[in-house]
PDB file of C-alpha atoms and ligand atoms in Angstrom:
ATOM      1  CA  UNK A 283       0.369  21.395  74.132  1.00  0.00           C
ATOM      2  CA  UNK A 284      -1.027  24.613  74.238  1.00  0.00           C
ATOM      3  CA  UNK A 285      -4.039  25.464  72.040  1.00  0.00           C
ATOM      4  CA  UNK A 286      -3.366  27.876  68.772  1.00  0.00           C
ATOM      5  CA  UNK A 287      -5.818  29.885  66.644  1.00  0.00           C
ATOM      6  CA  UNK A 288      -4.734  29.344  62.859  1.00  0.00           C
ATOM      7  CA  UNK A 289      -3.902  32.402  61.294  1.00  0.00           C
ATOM      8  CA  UNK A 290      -3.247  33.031  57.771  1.00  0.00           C
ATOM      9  CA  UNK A 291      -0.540  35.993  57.949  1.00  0.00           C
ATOM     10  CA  UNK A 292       1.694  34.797  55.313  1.00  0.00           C
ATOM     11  CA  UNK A 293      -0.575  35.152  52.856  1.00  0.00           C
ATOM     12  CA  UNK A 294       0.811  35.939  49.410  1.00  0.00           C
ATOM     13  CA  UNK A 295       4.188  35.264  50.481  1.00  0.00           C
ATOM     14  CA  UNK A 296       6.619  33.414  49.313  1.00  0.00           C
ATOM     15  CA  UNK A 297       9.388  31.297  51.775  1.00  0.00           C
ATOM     16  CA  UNK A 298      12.621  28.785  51.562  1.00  0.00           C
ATOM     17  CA  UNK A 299      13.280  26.693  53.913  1.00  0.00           C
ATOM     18  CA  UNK A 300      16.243  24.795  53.706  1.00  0.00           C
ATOM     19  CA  UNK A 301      16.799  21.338  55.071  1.00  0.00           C
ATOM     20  CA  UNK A 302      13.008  21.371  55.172  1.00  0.00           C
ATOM     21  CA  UNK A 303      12.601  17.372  54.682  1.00  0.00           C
ATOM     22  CA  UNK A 304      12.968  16.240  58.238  1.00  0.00           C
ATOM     23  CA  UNK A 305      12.763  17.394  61.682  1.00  0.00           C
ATOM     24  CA  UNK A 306      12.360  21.408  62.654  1.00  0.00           C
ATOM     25  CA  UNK A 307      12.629  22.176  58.791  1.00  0.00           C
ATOM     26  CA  UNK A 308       9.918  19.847  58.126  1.00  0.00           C
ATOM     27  CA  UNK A 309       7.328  21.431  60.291  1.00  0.00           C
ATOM     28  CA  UNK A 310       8.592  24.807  59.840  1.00  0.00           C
ATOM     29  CA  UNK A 311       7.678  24.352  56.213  1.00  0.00           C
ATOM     30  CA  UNK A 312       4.650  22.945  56.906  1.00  0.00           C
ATOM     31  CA  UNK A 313       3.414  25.986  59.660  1.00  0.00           C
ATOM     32  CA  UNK A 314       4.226  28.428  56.664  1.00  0.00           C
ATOM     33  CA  UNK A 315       1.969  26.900  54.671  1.00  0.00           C
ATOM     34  CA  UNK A 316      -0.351  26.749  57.255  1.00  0.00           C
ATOM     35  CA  UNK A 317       0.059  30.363  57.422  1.00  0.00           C
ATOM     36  CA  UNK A 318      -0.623  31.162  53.758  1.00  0.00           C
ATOM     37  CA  UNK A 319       2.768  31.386  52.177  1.00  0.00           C
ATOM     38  CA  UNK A 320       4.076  29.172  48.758  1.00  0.00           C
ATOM     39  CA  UNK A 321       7.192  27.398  50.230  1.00  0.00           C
ATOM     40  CA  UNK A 322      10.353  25.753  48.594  1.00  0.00           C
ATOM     41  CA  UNK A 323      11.138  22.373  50.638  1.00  0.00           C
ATOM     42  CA  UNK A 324      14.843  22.203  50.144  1.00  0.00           C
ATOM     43  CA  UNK A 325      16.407  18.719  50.918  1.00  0.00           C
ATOM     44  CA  UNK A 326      20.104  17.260  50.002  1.00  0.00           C
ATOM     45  CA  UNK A 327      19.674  13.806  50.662  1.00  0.00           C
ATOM     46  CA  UNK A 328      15.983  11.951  50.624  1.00  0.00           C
ATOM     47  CA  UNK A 329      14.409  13.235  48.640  1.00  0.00           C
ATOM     48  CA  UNK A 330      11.251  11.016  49.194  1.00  0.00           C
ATOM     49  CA  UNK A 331      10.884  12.657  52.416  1.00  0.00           C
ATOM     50  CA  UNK A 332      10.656  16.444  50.966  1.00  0.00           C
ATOM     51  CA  UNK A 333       8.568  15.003  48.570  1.00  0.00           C
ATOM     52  CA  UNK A 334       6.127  14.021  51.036  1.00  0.00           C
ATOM     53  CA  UNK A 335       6.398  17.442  52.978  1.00  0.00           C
ATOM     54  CA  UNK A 336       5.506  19.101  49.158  1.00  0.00           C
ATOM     55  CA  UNK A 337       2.277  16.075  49.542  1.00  0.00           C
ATOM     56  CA  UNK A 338       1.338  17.034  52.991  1.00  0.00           C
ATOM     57  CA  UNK A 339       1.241  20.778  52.369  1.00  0.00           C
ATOM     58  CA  UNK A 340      -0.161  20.087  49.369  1.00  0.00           C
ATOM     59  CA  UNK A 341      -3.282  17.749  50.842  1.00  0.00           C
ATOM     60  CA  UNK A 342      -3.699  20.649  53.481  1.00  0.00           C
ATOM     61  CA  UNK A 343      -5.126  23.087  50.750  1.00  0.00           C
ATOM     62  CA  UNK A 344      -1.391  24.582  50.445  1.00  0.00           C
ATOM     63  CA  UNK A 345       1.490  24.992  47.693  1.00  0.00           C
ATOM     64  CA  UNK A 346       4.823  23.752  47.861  1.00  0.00           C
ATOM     65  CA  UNK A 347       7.622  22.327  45.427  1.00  0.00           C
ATOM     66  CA  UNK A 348      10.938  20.390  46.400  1.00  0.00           C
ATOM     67  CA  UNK A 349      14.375  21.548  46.080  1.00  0.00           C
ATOM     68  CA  UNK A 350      17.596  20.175  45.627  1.00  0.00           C
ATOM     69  CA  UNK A 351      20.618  21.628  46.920  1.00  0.00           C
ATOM     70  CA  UNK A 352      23.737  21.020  49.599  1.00  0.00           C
ATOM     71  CA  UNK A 353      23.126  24.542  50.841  1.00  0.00           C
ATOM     72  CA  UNK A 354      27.238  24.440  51.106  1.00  0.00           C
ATOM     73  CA  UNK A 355      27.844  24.518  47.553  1.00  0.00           C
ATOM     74  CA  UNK A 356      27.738  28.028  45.979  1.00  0.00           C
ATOM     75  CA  UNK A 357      26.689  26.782  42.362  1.00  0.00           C
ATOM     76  CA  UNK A 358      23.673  24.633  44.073  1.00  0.00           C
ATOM     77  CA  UNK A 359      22.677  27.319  46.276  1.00  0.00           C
ATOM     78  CA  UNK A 360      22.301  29.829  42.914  1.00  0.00           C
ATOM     79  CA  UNK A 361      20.494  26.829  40.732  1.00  0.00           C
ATOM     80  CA  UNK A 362      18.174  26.061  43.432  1.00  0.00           C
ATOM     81  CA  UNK A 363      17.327  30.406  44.225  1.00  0.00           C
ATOM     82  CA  UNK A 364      16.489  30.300  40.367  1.00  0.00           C
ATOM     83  CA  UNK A 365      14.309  27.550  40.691  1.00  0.00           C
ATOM     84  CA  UNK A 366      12.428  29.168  43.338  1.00  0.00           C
ATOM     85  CA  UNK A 367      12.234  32.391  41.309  1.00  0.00           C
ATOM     86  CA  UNK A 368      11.188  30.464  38.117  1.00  0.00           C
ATOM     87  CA  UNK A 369       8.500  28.855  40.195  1.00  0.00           C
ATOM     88  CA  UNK A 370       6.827  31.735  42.562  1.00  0.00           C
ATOM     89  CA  UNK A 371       8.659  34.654  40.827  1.00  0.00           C
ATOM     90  CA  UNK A 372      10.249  36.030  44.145  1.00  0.00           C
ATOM     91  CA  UNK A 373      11.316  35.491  47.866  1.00  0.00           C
ATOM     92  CA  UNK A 374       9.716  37.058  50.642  1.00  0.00           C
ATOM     93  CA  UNK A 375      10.811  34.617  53.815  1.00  0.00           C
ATOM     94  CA  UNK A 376      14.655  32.579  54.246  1.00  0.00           C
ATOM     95  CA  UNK A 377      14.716  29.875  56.897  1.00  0.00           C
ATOM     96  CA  UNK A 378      18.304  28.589  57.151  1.00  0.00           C
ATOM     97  CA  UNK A 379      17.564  25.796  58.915  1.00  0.00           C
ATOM     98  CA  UNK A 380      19.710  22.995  57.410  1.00  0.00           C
ATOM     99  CA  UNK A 381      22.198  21.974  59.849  1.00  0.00           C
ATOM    100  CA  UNK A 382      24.179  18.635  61.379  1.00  0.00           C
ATOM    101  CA  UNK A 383      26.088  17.188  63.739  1.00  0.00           C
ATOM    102  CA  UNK A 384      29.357  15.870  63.337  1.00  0.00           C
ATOM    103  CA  UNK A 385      30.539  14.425  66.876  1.00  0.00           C
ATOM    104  CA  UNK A 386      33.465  13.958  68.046  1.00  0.00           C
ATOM    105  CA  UNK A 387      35.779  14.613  71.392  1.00  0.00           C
ATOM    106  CA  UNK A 388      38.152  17.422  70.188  1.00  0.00           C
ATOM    107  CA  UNK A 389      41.454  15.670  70.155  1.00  0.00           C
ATOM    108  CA  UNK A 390      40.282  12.743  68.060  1.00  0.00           C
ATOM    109  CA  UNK A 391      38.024  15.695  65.518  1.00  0.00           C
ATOM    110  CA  UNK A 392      39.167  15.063  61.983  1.00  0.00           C
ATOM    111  CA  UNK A 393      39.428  18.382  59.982  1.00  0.00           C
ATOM    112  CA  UNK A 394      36.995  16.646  57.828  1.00  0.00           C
ATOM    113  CA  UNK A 395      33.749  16.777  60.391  1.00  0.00           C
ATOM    114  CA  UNK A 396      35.324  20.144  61.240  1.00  0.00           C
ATOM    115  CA  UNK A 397      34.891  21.486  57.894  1.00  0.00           C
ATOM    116  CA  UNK A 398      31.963  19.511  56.963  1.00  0.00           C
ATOM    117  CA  UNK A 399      29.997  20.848  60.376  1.00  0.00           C
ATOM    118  CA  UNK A 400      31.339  24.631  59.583  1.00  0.00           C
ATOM    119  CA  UNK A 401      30.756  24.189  55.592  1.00  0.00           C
ATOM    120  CA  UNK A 402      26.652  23.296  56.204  1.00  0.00           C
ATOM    121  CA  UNK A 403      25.977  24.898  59.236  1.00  0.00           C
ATOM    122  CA  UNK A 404      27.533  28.333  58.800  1.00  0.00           C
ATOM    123  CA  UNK A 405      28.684  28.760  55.138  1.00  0.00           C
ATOM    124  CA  UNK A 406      25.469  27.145  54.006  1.00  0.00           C
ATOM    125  CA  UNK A 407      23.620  30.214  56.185  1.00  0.00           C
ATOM    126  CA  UNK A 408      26.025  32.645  54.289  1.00  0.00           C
ATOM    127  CA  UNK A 409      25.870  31.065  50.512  1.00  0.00           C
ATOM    128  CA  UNK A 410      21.439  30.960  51.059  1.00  0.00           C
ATOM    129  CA  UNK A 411      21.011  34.647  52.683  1.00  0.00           C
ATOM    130  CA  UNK A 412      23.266  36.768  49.656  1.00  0.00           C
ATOM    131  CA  UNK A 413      20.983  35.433  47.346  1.00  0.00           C
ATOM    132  CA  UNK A 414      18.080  36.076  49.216  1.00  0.00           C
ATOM    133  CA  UNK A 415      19.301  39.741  49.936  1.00  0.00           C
ATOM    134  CA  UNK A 416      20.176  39.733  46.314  1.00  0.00           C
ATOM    135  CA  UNK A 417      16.316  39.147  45.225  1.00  0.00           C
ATOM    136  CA  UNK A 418      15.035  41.370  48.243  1.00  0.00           C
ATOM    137  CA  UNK A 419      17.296  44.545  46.853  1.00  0.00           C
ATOM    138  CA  UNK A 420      16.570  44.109  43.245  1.00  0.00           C
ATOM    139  CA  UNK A 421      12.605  43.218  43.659  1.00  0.00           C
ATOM    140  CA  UNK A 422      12.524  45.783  46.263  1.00  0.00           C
ATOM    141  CA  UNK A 423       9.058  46.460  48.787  1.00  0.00           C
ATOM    142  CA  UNK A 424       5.756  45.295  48.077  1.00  0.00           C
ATOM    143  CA  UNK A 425       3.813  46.923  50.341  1.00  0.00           C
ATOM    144  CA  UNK A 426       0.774  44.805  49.372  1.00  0.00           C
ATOM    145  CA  UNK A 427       2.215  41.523  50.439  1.00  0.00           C
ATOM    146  CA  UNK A 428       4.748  42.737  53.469  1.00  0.00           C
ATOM    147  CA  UNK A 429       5.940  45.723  55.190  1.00  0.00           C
ATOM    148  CA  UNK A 430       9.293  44.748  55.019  1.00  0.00           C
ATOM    149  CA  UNK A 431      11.556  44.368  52.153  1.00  0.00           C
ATOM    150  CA  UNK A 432      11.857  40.434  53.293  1.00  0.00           C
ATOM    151  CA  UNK A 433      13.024  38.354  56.347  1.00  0.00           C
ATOM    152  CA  UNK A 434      15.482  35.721  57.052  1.00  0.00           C
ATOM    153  CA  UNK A 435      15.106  33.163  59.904  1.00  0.00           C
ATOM    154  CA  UNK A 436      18.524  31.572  61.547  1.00  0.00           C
ATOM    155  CA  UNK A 437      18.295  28.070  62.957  1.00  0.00           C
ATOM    156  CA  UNK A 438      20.585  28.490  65.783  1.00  0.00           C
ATOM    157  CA  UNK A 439      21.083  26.314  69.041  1.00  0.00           C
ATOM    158  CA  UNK A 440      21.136  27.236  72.724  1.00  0.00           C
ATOM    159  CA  UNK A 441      25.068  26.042  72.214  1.00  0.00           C
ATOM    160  CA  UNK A 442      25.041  29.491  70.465  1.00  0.00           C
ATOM    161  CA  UNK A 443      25.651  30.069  74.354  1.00  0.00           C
ATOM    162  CA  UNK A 444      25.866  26.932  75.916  1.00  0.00           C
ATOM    163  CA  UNK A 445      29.128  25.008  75.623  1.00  0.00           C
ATOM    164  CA  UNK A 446      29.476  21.771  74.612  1.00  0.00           C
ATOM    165  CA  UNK A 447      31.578  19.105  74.978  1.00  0.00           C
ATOM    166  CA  UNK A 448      32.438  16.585  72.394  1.00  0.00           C
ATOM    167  CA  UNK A 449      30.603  18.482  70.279  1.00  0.00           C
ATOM    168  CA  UNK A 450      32.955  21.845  69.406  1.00  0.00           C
ATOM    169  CA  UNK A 451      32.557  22.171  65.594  1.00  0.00           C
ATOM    170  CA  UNK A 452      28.754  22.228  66.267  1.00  0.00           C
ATOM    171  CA  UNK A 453      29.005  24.603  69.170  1.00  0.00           C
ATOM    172  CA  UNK A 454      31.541  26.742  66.847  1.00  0.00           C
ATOM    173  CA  UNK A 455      29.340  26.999  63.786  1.00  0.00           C
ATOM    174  CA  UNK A 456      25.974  28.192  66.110  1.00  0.00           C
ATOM    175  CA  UNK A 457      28.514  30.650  67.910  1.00  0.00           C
ATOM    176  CA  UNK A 458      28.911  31.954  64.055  1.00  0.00           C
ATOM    177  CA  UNK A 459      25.149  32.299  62.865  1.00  0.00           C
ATOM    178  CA  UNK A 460      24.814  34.385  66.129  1.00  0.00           C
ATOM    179  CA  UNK A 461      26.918  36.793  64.815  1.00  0.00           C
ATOM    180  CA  UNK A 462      26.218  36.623  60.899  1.00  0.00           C
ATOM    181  CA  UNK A 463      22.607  36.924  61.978  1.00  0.00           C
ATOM    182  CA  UNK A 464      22.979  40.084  64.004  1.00  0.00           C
ATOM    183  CA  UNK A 465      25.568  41.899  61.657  1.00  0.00           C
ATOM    184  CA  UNK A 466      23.249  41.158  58.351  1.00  0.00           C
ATOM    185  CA  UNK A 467      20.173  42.466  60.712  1.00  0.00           C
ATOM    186  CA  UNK A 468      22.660  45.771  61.415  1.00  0.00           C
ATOM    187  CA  UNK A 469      23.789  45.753  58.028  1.00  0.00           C
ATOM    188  CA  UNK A 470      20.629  45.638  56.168  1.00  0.00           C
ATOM    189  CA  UNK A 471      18.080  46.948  58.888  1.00  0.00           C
ATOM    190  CA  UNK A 472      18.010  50.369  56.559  1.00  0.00           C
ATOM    191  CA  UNK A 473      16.668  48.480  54.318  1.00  0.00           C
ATOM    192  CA  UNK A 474      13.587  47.119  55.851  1.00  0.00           C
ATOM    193  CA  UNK A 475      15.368  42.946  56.078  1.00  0.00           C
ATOM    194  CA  UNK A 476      14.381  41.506  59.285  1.00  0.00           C
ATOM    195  CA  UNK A 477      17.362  39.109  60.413  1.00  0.00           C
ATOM    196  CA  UNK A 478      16.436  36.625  63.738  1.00  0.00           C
ATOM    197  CA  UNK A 479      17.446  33.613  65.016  1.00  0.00           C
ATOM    198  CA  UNK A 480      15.400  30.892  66.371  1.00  0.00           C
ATOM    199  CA  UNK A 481      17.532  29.140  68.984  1.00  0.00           C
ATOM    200  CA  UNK A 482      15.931  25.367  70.339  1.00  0.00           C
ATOM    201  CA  UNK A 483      16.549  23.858  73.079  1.00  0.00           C
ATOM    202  CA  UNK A 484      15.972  20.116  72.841  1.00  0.00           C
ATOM    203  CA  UNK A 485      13.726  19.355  70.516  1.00  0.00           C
ATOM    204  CA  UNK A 486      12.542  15.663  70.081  1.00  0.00           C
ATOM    205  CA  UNK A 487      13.814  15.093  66.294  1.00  0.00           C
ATOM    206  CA  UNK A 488      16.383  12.786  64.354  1.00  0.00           C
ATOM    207  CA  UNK A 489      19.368  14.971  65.006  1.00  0.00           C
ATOM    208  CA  UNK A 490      18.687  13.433  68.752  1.00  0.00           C
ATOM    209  CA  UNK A 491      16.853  10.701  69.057  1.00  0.00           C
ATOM    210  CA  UNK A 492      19.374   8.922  71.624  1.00  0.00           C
ATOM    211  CA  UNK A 493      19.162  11.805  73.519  1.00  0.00           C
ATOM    212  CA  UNK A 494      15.114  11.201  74.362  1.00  0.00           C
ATOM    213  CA  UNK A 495      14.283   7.771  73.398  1.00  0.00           C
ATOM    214  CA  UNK A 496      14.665   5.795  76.147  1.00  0.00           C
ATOM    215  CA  UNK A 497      12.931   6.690  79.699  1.00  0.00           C
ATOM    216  CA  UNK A 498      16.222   6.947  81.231  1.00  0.00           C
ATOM    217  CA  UNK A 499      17.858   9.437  78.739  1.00  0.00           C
ATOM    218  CA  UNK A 500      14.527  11.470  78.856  1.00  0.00           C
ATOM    219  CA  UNK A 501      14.722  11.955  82.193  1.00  0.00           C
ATOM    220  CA  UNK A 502      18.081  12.337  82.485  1.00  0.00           C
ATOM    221  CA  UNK A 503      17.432  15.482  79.454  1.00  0.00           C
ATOM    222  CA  UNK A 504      14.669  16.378  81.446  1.00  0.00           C
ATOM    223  CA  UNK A 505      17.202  17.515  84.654  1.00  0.00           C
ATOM    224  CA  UNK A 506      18.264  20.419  82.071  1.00  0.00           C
ATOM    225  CA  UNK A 507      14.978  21.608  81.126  1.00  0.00           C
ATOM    226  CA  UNK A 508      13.411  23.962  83.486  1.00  0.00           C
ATOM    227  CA  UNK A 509       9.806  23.753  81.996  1.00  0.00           C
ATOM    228  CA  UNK A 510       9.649  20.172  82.286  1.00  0.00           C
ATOM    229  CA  UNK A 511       8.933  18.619  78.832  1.00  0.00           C
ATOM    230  CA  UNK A 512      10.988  18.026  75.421  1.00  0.00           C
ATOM    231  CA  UNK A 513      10.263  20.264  73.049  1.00  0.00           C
ATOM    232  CA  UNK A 514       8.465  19.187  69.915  1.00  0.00           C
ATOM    233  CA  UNK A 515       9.094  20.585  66.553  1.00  0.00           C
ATOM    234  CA  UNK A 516       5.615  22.917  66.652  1.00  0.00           C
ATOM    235  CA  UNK A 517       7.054  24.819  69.090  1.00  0.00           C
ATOM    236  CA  UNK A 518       9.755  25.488  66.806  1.00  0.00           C
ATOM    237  CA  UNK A 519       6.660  25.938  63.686  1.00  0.00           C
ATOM    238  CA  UNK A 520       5.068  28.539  65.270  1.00  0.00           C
ATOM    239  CA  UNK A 521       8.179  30.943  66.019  1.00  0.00           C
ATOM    240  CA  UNK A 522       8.738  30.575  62.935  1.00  0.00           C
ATOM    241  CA  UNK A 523       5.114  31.775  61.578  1.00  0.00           C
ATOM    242  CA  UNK A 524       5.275  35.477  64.151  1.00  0.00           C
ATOM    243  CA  UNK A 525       8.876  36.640  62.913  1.00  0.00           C
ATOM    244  CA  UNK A 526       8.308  35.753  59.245  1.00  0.00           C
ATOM    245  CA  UNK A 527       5.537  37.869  59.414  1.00  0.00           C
ATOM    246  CA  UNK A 528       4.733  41.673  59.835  1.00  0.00           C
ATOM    247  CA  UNK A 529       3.606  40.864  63.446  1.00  0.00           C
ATOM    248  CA  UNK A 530       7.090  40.796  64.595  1.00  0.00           C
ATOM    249  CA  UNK A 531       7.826  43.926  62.225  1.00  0.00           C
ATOM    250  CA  UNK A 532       9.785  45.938  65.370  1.00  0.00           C
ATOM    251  CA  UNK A 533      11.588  42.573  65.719  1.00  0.00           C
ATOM    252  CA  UNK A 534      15.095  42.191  63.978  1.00  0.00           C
ATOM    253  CA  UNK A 535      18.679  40.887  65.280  1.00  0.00           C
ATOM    254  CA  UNK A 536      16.785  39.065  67.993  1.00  0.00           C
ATOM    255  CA  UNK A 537      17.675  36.160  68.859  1.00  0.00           C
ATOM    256  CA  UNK A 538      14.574  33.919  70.295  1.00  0.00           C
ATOM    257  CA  UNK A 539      15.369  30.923  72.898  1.00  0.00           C
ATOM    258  CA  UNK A 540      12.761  28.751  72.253  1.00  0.00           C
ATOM    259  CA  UNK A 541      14.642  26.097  74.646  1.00  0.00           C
ATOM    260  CA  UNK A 542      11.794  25.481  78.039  1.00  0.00           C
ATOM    261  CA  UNK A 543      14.497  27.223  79.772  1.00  0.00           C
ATOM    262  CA  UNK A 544      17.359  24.936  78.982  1.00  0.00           C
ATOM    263  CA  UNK A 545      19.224  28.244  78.792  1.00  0.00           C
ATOM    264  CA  UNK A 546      18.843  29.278  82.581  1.00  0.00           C
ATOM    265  CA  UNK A 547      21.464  27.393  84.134  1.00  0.00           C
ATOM    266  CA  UNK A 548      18.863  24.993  85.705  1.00  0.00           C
ATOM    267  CA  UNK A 549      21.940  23.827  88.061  1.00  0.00           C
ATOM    268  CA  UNK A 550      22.065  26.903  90.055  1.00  0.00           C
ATOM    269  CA  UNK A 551      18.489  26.267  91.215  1.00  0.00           C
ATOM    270  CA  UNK A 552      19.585  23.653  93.671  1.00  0.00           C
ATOM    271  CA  UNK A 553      23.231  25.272  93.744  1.00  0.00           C
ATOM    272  CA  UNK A 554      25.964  27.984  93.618  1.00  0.00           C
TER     273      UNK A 554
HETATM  274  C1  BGC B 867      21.263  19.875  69.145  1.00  0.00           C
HETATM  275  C2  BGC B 867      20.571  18.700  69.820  1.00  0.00           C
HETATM  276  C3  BGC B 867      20.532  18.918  71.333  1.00  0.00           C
HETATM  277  C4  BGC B 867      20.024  20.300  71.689  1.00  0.00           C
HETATM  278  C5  BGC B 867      20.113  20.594  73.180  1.00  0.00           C
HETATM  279  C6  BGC B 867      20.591  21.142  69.573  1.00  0.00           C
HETATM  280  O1  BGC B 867      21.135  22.247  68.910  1.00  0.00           O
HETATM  281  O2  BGC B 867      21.209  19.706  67.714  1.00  0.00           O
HETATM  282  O3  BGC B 867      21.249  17.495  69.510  1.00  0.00           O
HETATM  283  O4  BGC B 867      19.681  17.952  71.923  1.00  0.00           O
HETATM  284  O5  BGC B 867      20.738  21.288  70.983  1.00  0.00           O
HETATM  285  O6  BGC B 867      21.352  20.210  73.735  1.00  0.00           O
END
């Protein structure tokens, strides 16, 4: 892995991440805190496991609480942005990372992993950056702590782009944050919100496991990755870190591959 200089440009700042108890949310909560900001570690289910993110942080000279919400339900969503207000008194930084798969081939899908994939992946991205907006407006800048008025980070996918069989309400609902991350970043831009996504490739977490476990299924993953390794959830962690803070200030409605290359059509090397 390549070598990093800790830096400590989130200082003062405050950040959510949601779905922050395992996998990329984990570490991206963690690399905030790293970076100097307080951050809200938002699970839904285990709550042990965002409890020991909030320990971590914590043990690493950092601050952190836990909080609850199923970033899909509107009334959660607004209990959980007031208990982030109550406890750091604003929000600088959104991550809308929480997201799942639901898999299925299409013409067995049930409308229920439809809706469930759509509801968490996409409306939970919606429900999370209105109230963040919402707190940006009516705090407004703070020229001490940021440049900007605040930023919100998308967890995409490179099936933003990529198709993907068996796996079409997934592939829809990254297709969607693509386009509610670019619109809020055209729509609020005038006000000094940054809107990016973060797009992985394949990252080695839960959400995947089978995919990477074995040797066989690694290298058989490893045929689609141009730079040759898995990615690992720091690569995510330090994206993360440069466009929450004012070093990607010029940066907004970008949308960052983070993916070894996965996106490059690693086929047509040998082909086409
Ligand atoms: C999916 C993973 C998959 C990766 C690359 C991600 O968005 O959640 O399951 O390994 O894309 O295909």
């Amino acid at each position: 892995m390549p070598k990093s200089i800790p830096s400590r440009v989130l200082d003062g700042q405050r950040a959510l991440v949601t779905g922050a108890n395992s996998g990329i949310g984990a570490e991206v909560a963690k690399a905030l805190a790293a970076a100097g900001a307080k951050v809200g570690v938002n699970y839904v289910t285990a709550k042990e496991q965002a409890e020991q993110v909030v320990a971590e942080i914590a043990a690493a000279g950092g601050e952190a609480i836990a909080l609850f919400a199923d970033v899909s339900k509107e009334d959660q969503v607004q209990a959980m942005f007031r208990e982030m207000l109550a406890a750091f008194g604003t929000i600088d930084v959104l991550v809308n990372n929480a997201g799942l798969q639901r898999d299925s081939a299409f013409h067995e899908m049930t409308l229920a992993q439809w809706q469930f994939v759509l509801d968490v992946n996409l409306t939970g991205q919606f429900l999370c950056s209105r109230e963040a907006i919402r707190e940006f407006l009516r705090r407004g800048m703070v020229p001490d702590v940021s440049c900007t008025l605040g930023k919100i980070i998308c967890m995409s996918s490179v099936h933003e782009i990529i198709p993907w069989g068996g796996h079409a309400n997934y592939a829809a609902s990254k297709g969607g944050v693509g386009m509610l991350m670019r619109t809020l970043a055209q729509e609020y831009g005038p006000h000094h919100i940054r809107v990016n996504s973060i797009n992985p490739g394949a990252i080695k977490t839960p959400i995947n496991r089978s995919a990477w476990e074995t040797p066989e299924a690694e290298r058989s993953l490893l045929t689609l990755i141009p730079y040759g390794r898995v990615g690992v959830v720091a690569d995510i962690g330090k994206a993360a870190v440069w466009l929450a803070s004012d070093d990607s200030d010029y940066v907004t409605g970008h949308t960052l591959y983070v993916d070894g290359g996965m996106t490059l059509y690693p086929g047509f090397s040998t082909n086409g």
